mmCIF file of C-alpha atoms in Angstrom:
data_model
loop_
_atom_site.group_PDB
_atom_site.id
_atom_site.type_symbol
_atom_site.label_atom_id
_atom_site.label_comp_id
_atom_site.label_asym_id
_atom_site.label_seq_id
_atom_site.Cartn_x
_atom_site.Cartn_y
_atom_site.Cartn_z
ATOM 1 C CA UNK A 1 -31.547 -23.176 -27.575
ATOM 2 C CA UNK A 2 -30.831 -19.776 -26.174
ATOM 3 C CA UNK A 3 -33.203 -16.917 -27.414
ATOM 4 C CA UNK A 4 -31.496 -14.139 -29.016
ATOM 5 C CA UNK A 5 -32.710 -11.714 -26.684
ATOM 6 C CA UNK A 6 -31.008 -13.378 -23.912
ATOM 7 C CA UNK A 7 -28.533 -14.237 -25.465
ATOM 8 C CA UNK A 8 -27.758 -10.247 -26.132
ATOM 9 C CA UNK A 9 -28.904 -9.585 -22.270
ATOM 10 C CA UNK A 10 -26.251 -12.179 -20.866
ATOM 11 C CA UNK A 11 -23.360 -10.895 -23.440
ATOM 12 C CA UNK A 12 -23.735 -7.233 -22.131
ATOM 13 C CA UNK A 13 -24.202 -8.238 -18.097
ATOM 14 C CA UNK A 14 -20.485 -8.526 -17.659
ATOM 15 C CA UNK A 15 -19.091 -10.639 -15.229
ATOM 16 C CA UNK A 16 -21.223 -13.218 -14.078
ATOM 17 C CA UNK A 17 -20.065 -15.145 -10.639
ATOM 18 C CA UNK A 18 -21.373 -18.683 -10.966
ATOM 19 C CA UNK A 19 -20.970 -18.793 -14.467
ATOM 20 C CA UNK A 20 -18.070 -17.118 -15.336
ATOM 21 C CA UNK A 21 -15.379 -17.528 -11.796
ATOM 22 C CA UNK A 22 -12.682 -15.174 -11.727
ATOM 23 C CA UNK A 23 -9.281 -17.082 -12.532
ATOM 24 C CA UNK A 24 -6.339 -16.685 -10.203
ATOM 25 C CA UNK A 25 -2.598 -16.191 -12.145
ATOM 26 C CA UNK A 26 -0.719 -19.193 -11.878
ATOM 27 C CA UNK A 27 -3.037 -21.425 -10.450
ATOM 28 C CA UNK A 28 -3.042 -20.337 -7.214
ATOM 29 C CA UNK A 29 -7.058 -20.730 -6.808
ATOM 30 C CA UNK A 30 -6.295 -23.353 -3.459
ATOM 31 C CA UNK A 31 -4.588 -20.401 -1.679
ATOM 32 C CA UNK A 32 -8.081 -19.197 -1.128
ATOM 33 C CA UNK A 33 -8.380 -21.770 1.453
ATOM 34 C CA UNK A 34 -6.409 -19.901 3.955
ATOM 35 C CA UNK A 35 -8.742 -17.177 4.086
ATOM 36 C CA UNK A 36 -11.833 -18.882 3.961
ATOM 37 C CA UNK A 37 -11.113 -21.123 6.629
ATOM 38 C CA UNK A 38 -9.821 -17.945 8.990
ATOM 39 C CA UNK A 39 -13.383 -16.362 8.638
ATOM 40 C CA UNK A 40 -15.652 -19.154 9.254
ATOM 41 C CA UNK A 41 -13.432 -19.786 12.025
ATOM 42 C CA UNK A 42 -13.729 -15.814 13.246
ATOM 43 C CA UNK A 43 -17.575 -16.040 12.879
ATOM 44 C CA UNK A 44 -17.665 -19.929 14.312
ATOM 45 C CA UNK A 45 -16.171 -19.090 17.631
ATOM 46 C CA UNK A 46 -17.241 -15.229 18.047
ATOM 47 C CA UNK A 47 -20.466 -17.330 19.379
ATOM 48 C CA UNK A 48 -18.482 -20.196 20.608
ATOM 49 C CA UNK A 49 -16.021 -18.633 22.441
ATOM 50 C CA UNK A 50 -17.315 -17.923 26.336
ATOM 51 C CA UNK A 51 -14.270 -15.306 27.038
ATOM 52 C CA UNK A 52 -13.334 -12.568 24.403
ATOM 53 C CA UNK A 53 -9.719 -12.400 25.344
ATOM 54 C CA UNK A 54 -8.790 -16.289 24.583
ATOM 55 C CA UNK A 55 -10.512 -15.137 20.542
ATOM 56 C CA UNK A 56 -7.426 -14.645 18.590
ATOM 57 C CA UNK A 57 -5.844 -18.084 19.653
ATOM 58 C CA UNK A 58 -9.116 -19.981 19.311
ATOM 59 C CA UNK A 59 -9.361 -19.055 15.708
ATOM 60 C CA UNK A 60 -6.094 -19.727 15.082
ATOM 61 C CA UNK A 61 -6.892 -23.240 16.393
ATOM 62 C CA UNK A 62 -9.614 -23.858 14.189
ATOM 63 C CA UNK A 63 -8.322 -22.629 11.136
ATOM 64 C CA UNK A 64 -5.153 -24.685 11.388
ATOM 65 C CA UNK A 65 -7.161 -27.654 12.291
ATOM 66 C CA UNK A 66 -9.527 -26.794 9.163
ATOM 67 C CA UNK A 67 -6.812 -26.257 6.749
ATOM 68 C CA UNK A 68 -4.628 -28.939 8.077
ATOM 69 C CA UNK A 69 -7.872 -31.550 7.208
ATOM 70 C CA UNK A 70 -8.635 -30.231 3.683
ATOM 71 C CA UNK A 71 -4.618 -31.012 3.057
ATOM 72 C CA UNK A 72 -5.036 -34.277 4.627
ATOM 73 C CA UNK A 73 -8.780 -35.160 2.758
ATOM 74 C CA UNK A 74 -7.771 -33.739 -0.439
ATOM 75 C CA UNK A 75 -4.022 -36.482 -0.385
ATOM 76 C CA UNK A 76 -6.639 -38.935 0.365
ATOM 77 C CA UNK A 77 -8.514 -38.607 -2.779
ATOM 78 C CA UNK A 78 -5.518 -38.168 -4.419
ATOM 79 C CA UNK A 79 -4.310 -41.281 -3.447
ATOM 80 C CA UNK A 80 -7.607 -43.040 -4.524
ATOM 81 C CA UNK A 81 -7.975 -42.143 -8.015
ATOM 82 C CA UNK A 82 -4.087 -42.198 -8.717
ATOM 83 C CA UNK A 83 -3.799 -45.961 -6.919
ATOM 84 C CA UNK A 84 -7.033 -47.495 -6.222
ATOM 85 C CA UNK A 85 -9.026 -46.451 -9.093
ATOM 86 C CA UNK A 86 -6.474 -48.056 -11.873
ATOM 87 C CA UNK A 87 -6.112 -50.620 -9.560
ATOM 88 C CA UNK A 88 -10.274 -51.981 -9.961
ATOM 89 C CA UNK A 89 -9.891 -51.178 -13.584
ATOM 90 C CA UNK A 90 -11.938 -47.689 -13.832
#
């Protein structure tokens, strides 16, 4: 049971991050991929990278290569629970 006090505290914070995600119109929540997979590739190879100038193509390496395995992992599990799940009776 929630006291009433917090209760009162949580209703006036506002917007909350883990607890209350921000929705995207339409669905479009998995376009946030994109982005997220071009910065941890900017930060990932800003170490990595031994020359400065070859950057902009490394990244663009790694975040196809990221985004390109998500599409491929996520069909995968797709295919699992939509075949092989009815398939052992779950």
């Amino acid at each position: 049971m929630i006291p009433a006090a917090l209760a009162q505290a949580a209703a006036g914070a506002g917007w909350r991050p883990f607890l209350d995600p921000v929705t995207l119109p339409g669905g479009s929540w998995w376009l946030t991929l994109i982005p997220l997979a071009l910065l941890i590739s900017v930060v990932y190879k800003a170490v990595r990278v031994p020359n400065v100038r070859r950057l902009p193509a490394h990244v663009l390496v790694m975040t196809a290569q990221i985004v390109v395995a998500m599409v491929v992992l996520a069909a995968g599990i797709h295919a699992v629970v939509l075949w092989i799940v009815p398939a052992l009776g779950g």
